[in-house]
mmCIF file of C-alpha atoms and ligand atoms in Angstrom:
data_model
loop_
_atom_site.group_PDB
_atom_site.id
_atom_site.type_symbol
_atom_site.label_atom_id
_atom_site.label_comp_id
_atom_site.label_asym_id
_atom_site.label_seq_id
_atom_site.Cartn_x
_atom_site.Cartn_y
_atom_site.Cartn_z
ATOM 1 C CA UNK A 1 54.625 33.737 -17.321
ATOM 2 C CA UNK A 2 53.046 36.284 -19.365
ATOM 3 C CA UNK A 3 54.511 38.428 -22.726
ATOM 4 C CA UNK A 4 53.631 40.264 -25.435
ATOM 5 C CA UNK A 5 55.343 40.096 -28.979
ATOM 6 C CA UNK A 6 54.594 41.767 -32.298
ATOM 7 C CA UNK A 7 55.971 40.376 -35.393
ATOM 8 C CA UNK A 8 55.725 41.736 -39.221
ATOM 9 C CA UNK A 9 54.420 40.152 -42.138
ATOM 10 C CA UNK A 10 56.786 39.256 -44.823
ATOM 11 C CA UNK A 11 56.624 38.865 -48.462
ATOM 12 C CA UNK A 12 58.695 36.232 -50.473
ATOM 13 C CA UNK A 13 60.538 38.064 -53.958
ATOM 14 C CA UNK A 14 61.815 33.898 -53.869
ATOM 15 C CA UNK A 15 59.065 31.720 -53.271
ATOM 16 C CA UNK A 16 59.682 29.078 -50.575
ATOM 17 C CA UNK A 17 56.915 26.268 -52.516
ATOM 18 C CA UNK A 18 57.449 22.465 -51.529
ATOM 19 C CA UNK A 19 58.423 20.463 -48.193
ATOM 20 C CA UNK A 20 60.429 17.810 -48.192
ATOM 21 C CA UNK A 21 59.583 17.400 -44.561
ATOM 22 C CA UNK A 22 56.315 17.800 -43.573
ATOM 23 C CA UNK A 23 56.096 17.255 -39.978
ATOM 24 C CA UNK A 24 59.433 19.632 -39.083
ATOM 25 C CA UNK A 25 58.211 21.696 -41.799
ATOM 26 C CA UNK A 26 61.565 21.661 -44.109
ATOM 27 C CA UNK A 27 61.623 23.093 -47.431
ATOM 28 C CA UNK A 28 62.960 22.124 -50.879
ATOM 29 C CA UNK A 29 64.256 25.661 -51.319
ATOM 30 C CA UNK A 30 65.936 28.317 -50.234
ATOM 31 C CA UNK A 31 63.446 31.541 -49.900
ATOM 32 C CA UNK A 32 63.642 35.091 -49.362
ATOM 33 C CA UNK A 33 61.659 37.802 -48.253
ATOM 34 C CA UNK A 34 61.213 41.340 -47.264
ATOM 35 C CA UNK A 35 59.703 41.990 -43.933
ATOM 36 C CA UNK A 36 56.421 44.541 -44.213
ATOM 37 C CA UNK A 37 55.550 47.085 -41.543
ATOM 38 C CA UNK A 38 52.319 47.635 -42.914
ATOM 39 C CA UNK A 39 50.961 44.036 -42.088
ATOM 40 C CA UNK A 40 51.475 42.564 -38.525
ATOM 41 C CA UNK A 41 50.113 40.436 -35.521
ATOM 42 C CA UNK A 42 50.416 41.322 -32.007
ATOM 43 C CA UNK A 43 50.097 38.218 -29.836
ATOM 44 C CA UNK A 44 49.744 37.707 -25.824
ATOM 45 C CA UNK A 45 50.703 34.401 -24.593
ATOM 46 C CA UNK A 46 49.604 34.038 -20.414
ATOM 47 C CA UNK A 47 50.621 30.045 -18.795
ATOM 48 C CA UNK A 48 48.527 29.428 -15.971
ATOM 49 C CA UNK A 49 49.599 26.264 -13.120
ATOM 50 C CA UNK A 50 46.235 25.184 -12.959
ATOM 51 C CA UNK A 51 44.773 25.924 -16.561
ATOM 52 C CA UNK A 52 43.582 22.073 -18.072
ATOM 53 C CA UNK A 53 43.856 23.358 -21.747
ATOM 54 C CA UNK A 54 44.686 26.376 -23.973
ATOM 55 C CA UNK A 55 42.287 29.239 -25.176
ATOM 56 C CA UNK A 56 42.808 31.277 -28.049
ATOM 57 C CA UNK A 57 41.285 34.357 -29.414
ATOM 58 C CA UNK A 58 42.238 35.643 -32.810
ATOM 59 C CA UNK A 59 40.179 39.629 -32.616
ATOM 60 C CA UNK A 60 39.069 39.136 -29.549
ATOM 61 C CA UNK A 61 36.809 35.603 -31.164
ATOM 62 C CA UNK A 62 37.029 32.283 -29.504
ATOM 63 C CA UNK A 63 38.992 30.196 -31.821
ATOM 64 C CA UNK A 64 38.344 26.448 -32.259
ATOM 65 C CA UNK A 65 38.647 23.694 -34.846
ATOM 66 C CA UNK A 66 41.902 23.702 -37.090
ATOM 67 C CA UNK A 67 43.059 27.293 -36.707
ATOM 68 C CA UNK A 68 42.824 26.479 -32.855
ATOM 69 C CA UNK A 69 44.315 22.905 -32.985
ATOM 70 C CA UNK A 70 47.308 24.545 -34.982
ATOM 71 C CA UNK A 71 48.439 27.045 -32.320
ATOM 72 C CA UNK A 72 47.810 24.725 -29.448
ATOM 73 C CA UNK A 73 50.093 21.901 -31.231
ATOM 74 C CA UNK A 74 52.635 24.570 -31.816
ATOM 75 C CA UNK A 75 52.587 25.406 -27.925
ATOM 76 C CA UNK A 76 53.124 21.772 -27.710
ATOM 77 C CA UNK A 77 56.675 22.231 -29.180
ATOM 78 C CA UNK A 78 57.337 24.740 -26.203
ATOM 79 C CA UNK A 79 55.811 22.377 -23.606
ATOM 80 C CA UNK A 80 58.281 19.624 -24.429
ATOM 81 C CA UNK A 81 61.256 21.603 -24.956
ATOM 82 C CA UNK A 82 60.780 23.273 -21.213
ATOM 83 C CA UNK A 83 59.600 19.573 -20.245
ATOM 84 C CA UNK A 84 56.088 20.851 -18.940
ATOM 85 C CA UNK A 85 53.852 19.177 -20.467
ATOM 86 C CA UNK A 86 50.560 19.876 -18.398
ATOM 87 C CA UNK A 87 51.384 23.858 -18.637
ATOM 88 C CA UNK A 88 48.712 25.642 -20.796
ATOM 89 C CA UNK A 89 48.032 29.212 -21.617
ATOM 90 C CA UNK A 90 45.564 31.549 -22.924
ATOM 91 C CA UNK A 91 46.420 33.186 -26.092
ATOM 92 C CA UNK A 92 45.312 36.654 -27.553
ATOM 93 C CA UNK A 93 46.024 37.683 -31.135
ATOM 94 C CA UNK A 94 45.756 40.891 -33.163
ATOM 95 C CA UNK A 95 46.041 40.258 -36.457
ATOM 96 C CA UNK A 96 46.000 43.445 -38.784
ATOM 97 C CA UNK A 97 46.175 41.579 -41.975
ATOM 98 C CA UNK A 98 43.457 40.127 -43.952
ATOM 99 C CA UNK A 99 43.604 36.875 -42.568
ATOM 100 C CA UNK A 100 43.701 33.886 -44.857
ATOM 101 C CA UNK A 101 43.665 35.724 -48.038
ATOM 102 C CA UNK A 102 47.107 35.594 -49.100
ATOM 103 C CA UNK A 103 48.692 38.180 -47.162
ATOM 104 C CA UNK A 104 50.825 35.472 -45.036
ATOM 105 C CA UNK A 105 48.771 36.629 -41.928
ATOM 106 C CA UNK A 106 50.392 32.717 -40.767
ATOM 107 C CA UNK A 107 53.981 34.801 -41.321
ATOM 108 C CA UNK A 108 52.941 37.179 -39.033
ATOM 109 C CA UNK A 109 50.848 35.055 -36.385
ATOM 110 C CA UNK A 110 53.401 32.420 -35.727
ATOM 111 C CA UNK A 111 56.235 34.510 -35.774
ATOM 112 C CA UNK A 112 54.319 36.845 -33.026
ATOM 113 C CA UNK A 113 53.512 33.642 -31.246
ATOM 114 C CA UNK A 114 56.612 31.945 -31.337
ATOM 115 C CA UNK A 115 58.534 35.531 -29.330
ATOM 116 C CA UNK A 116 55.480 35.404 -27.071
ATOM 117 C CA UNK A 117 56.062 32.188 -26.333
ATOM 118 C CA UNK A 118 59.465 32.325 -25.286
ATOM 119 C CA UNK A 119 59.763 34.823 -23.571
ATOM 120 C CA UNK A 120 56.802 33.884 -21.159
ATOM 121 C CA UNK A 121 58.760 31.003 -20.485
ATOM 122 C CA UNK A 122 61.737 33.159 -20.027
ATOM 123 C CA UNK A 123 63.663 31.298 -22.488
ATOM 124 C CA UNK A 124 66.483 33.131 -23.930
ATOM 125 C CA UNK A 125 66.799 32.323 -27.623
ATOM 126 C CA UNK A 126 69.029 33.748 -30.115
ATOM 127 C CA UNK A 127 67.258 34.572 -33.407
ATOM 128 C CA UNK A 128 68.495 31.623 -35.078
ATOM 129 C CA UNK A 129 66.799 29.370 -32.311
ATOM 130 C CA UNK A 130 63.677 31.330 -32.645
ATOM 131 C CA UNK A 131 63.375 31.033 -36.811
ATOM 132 C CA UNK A 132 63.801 27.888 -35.949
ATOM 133 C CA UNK A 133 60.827 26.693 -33.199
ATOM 134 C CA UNK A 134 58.847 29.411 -35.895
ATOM 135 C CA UNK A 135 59.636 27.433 -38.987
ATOM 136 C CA UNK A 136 57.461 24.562 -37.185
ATOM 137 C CA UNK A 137 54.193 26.831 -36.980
ATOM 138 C CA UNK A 138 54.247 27.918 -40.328
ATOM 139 C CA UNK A 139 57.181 28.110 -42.960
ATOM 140 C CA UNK A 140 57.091 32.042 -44.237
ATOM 141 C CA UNK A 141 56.924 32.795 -40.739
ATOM 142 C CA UNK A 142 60.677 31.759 -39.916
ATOM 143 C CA UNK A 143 61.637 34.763 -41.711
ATOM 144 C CA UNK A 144 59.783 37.496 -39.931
ATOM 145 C CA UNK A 145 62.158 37.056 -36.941
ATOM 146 C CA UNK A 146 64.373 39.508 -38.618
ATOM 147 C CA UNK A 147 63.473 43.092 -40.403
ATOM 148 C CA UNK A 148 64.702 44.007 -43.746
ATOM 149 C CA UNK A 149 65.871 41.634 -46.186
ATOM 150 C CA UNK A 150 65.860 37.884 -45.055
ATOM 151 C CA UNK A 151 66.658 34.025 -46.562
ATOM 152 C CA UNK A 152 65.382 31.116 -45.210
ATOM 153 C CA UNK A 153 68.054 28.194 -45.907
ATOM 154 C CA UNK A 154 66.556 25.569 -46.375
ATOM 155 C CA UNK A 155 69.378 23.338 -44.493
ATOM 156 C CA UNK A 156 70.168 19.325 -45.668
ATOM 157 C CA UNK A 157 69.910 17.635 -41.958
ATOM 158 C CA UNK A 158 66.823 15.612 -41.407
ATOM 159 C CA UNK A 159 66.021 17.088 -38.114
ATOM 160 C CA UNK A 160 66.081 20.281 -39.364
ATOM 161 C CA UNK A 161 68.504 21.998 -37.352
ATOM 162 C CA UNK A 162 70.497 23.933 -39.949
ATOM 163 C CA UNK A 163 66.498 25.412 -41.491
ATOM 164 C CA UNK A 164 66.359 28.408 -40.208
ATOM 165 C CA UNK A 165 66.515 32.199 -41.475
ATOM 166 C CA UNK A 166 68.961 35.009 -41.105
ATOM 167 C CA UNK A 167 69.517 38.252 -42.131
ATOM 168 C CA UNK A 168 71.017 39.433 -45.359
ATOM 169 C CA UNK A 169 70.405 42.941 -45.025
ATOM 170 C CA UNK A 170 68.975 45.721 -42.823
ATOM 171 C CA UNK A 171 65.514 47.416 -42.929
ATOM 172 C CA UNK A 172 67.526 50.962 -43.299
ATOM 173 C CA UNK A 173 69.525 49.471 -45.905
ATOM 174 C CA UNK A 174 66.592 50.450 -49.038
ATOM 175 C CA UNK A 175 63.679 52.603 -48.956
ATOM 176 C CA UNK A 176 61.102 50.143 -50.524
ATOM 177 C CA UNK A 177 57.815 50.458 -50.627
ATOM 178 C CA UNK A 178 55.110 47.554 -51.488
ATOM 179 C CA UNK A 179 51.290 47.785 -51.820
ATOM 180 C CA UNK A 180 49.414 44.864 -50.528
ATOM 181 C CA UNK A 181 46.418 45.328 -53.517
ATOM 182 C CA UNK A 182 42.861 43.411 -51.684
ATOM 183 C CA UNK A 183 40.881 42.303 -53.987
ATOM 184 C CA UNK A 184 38.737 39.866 -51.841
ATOM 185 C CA UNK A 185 39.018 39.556 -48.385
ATOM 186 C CA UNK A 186 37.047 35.496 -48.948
ATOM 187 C CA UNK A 187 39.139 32.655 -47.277
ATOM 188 C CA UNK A 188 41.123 31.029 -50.162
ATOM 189 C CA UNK A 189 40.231 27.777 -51.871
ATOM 190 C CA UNK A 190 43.407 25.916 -51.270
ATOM 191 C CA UNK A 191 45.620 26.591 -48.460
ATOM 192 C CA UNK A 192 49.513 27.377 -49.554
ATOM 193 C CA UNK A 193 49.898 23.912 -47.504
ATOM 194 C CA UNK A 194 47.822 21.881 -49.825
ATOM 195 C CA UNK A 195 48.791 23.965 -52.731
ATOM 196 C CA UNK A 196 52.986 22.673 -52.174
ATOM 197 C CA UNK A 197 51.983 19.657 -51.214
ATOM 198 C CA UNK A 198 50.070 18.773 -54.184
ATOM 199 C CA UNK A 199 52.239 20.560 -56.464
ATOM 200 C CA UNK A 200 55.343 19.034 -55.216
ATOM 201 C CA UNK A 201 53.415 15.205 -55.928
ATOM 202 C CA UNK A 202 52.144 16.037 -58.714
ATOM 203 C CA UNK A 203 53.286 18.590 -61.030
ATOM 204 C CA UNK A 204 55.080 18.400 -64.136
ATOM 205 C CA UNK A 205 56.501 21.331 -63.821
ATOM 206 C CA UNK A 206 58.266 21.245 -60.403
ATOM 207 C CA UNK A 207 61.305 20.017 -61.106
ATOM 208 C CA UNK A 208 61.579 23.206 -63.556
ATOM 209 C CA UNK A 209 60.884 25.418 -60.587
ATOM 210 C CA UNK A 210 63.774 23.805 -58.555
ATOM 211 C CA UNK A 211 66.278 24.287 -60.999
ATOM 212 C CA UNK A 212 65.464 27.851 -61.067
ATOM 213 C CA UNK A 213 65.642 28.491 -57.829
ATOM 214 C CA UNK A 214 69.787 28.779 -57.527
ATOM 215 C CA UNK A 215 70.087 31.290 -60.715
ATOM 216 C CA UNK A 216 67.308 33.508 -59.037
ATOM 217 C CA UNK A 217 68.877 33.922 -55.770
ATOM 218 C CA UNK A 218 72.127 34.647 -56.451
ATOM 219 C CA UNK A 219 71.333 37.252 -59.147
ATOM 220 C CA UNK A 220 68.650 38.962 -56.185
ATOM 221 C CA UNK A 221 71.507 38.774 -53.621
ATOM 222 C CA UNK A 222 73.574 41.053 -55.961
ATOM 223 C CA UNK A 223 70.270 43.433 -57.230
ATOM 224 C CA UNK A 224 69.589 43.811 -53.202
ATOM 225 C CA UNK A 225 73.237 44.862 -52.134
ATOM 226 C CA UNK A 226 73.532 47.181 -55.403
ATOM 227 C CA UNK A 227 70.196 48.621 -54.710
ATOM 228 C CA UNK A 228 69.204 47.888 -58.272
ATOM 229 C CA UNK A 229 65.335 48.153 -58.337
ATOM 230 C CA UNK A 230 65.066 47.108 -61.715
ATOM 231 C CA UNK A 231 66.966 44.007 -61.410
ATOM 232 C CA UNK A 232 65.285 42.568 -57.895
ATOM 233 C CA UNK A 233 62.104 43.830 -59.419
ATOM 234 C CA UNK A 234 61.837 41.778 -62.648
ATOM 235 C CA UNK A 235 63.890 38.685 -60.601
ATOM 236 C CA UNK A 236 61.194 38.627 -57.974
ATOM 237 C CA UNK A 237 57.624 38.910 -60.513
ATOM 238 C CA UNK A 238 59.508 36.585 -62.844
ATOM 239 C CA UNK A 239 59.974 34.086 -60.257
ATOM 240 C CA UNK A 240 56.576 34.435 -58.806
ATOM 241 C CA UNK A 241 55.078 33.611 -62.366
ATOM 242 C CA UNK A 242 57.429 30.440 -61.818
ATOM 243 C CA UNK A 243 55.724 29.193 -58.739
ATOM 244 C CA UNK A 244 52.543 30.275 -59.947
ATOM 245 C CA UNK A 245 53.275 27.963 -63.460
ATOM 246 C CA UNK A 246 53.940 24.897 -61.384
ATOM 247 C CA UNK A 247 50.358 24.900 -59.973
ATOM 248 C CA UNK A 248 48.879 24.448 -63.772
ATOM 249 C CA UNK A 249 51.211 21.184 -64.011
ATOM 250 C CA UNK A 250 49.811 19.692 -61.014
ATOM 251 C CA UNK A 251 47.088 17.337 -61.301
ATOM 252 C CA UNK A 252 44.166 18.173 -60.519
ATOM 253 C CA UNK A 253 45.513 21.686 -62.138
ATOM 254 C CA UNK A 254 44.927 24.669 -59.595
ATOM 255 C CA UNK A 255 45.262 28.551 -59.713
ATOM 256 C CA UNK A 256 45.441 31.151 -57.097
ATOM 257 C CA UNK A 257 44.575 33.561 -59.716
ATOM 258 C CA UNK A 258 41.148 35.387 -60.302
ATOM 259 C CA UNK A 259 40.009 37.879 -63.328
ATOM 260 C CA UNK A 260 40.938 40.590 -60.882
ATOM 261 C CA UNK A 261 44.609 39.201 -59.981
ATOM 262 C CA UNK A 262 45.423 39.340 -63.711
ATOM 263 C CA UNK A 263 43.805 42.447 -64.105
ATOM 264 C CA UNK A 264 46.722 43.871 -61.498
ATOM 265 C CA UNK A 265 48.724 42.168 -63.482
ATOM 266 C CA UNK A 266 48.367 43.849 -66.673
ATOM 267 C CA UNK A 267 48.172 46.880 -64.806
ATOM 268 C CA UNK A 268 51.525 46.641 -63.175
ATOM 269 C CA UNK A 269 52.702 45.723 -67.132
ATOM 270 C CA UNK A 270 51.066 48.982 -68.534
ATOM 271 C CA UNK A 271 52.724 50.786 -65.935
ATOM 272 C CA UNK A 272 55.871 50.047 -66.953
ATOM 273 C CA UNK A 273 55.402 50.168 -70.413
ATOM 274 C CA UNK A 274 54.977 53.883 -69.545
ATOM 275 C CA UNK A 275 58.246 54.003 -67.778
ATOM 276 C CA UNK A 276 57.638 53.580 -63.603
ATOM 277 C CA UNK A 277 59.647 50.783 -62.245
ATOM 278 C CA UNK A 278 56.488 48.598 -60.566
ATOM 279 C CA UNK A 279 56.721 44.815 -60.324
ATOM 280 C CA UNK A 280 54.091 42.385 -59.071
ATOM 281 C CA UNK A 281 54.539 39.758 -56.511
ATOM 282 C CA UNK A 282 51.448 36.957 -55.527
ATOM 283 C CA UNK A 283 51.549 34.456 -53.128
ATOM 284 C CA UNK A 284 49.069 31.442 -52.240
ATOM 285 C CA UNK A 285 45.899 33.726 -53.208
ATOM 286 C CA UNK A 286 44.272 36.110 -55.438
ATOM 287 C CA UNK A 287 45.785 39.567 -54.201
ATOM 288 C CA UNK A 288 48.631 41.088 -55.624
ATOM 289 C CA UNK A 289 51.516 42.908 -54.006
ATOM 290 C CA UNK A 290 53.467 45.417 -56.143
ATOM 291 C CA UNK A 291 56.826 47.012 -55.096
ATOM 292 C CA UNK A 292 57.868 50.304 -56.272
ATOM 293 C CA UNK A 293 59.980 53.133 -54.954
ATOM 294 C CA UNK A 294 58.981 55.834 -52.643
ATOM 295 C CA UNK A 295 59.120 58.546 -55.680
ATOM 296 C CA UNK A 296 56.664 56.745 -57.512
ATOM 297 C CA UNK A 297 54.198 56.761 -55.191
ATOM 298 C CA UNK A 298 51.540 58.587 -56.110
ATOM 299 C CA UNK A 299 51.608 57.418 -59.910
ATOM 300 C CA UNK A 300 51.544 53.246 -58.794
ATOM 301 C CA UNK A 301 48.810 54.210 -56.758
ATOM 302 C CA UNK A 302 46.560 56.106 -58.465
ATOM 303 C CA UNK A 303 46.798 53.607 -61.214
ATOM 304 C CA UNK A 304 46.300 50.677 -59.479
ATOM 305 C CA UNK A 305 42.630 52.262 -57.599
ATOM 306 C CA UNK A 306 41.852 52.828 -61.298
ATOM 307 C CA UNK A 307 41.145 48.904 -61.263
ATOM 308 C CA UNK A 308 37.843 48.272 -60.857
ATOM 309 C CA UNK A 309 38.512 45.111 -58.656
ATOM 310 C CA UNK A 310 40.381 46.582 -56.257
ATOM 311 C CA UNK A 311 38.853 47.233 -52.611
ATOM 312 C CA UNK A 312 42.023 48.222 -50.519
ATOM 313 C CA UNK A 313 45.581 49.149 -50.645
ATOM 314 C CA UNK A 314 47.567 48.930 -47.721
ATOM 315 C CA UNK A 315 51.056 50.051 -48.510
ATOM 316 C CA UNK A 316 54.058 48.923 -46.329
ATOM 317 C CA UNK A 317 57.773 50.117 -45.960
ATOM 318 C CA UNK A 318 60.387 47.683 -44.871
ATOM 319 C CA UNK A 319 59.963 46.379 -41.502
ATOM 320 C CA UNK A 320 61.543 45.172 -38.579
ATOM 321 C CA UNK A 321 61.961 42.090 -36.815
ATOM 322 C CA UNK A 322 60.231 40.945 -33.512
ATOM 323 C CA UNK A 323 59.422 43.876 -30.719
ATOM 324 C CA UNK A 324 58.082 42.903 -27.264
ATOM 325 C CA UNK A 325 55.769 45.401 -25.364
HETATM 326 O O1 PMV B 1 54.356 29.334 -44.739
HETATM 327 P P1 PMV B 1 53.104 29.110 -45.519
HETATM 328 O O2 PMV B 1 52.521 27.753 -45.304
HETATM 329 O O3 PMV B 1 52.107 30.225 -45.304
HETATM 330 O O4 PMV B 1 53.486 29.142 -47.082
HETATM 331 C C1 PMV B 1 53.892 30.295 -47.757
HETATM 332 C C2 PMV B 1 53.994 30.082 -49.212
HETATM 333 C C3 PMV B 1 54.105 31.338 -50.053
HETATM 334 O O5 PMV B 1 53.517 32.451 -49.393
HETATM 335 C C4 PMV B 1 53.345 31.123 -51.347
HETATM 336 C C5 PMV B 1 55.544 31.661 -50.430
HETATM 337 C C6 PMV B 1 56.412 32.268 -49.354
HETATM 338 O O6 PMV B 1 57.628 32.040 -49.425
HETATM 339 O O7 PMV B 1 55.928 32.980 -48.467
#
């Protein structure tokens, strides 16, 4: 009763932002994503008859408290789907991400956990099935089941079995590349949960967002199968910007942004203005992501360590989905 799973990070070019379920972890919208390769967790999950309680180490740390409490209520999900309620398990996790500073290292973690998860209790889950017991740890993560391109639908039912992600294209199907830009590796302020949550009660400007949301993924759907950098590029920072507006309509009014996230910003302007396709992304945190292609390289990069903000860049092709050892 022992396996080993690795999972990708992803990164949204359509924000999922709002639940209208909180509990089953449903979202308002549809979201997509590109899985990373550059960003991932590798998780071991052990059951033990005879264990009284889980244990989880996240770098080889004891992990209590919140971060500890989440993973052991997500093994809960497990226990009551095998009907084993009193079977607990130690749980190892490498995470190489930045944890908690916007770099959906949650994408990554529960999607790792989740494989590990089932297959040490030899369940044999399709993808869809698996998106959809991941969904419950943490939303973004539902979609790093799969490699390449990938929407989450966000599904009507109330019980949530038609949320789940799938597919829409292939990691081989476009040479990509995206630079995950660290400019702090400090835990956030708010957490992307809060963040939705109190954007979704209280901002002005999330109905605007919503209505958005149907244009946007359509027109990426066609920029993605025509390969059209240009159009998925200025559909994806455009519609970050949109997610990111909603949070200064909320009340009490919020950013994720810092002098050095703008800073990228303007950078990834400038370099366009001097003709290289590069387009920002940001999710629930200060560090920017920027996608490019592979012949621009060495220009986006260069230009970007020019910032005086920036500490890292780790750069990522497309991934793939879930791999056990
Ligand atoms: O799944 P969570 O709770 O980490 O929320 C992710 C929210 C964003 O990263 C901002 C957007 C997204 O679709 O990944």
């Amino acid at each position: 009763m022992r396996a080993t799973a690795k999972a990708n990070s992803n990164i949204a070019l359509i924000k999922y932002w709002g639940k209208r379920n909180e509990r089953l972890i449903l979202p308002t919208n549809n979201s997509l994503s590109v899985t990373l390769d550059g960003l991932y967790t590798e998780t071991t999950v052990h059951f033990q008859e005879g264990r009284t309680e889980d244990a989880f180490t996240l770098n080889n740390e004891p992990i209590t408290g919140i971060p500890f409490e989440r993973v052991t209520e997500f093994l809960d999900i497990f226990r009551s789907y095998v009907g084993k309620h009193n079977l607990y398990a130690q749980v190892d996790s490498i995470n190489h991400v930045p944890t908690a500073a916007g770099f959906a290292s949650s994408a990554s973690g529960f999607a790792a956990l989740a494989a590990a998860t089932a297959k040490a209790l030899q369940l044999d889950l399709s993808n869809e099935q698996l998106s959809k017991f991941t969904r419950q740890g943490s939303g973004s993560a539902c979609r790093s089941v799969y490699g390449g391109f990938v929407e989450w639908e966000k599904g009507e039912l109330d019980d949530g079995s038609d949320s789940f992600a799938v597919q829409i294209a292939p990691q081989e199907h476009w040479d990509l590349r995206i630079a995950a830009v660290v400019l702090t590796a400090q835990e956030k302020d708010v957490s992307s949960r809060d963040g939705m949550k109190l954007t979704v009660d209280t901002s002005l400007f999330y109905d605007g967002w919503l209505a958005g949301i149907p244009h946007d993924l359509q027109e990426i759907k066609s920029g993605i199968a025509a390969r059209d950098f240009e159009k998925v590029g200025s559909i994806a920072e455009a519609n970050c910007l949109k997610m990111h507006a909603t949070t200064l309509g909320a009340n009490p009014p919020f950013t994720y942004w810092q002098d050095s996230t703008m800073a990228v910003m303007q950078t990834v302007h400038l370099l366009r203005t001097k003709g290289t396709l590069a387009y920002f992304t940001i999710d629930a945190g200060p560090n920017v992501k920027v996608l490019y292609l592979p012949e621009d390289e060495e220009q986006v990069l260069r230009t970007i360590r020019q910032v005086d903000a920036v500490t890292d860049i780790i750069v990522s092709k497309v991934g793939d989905g879930i791999s056990y050892q």
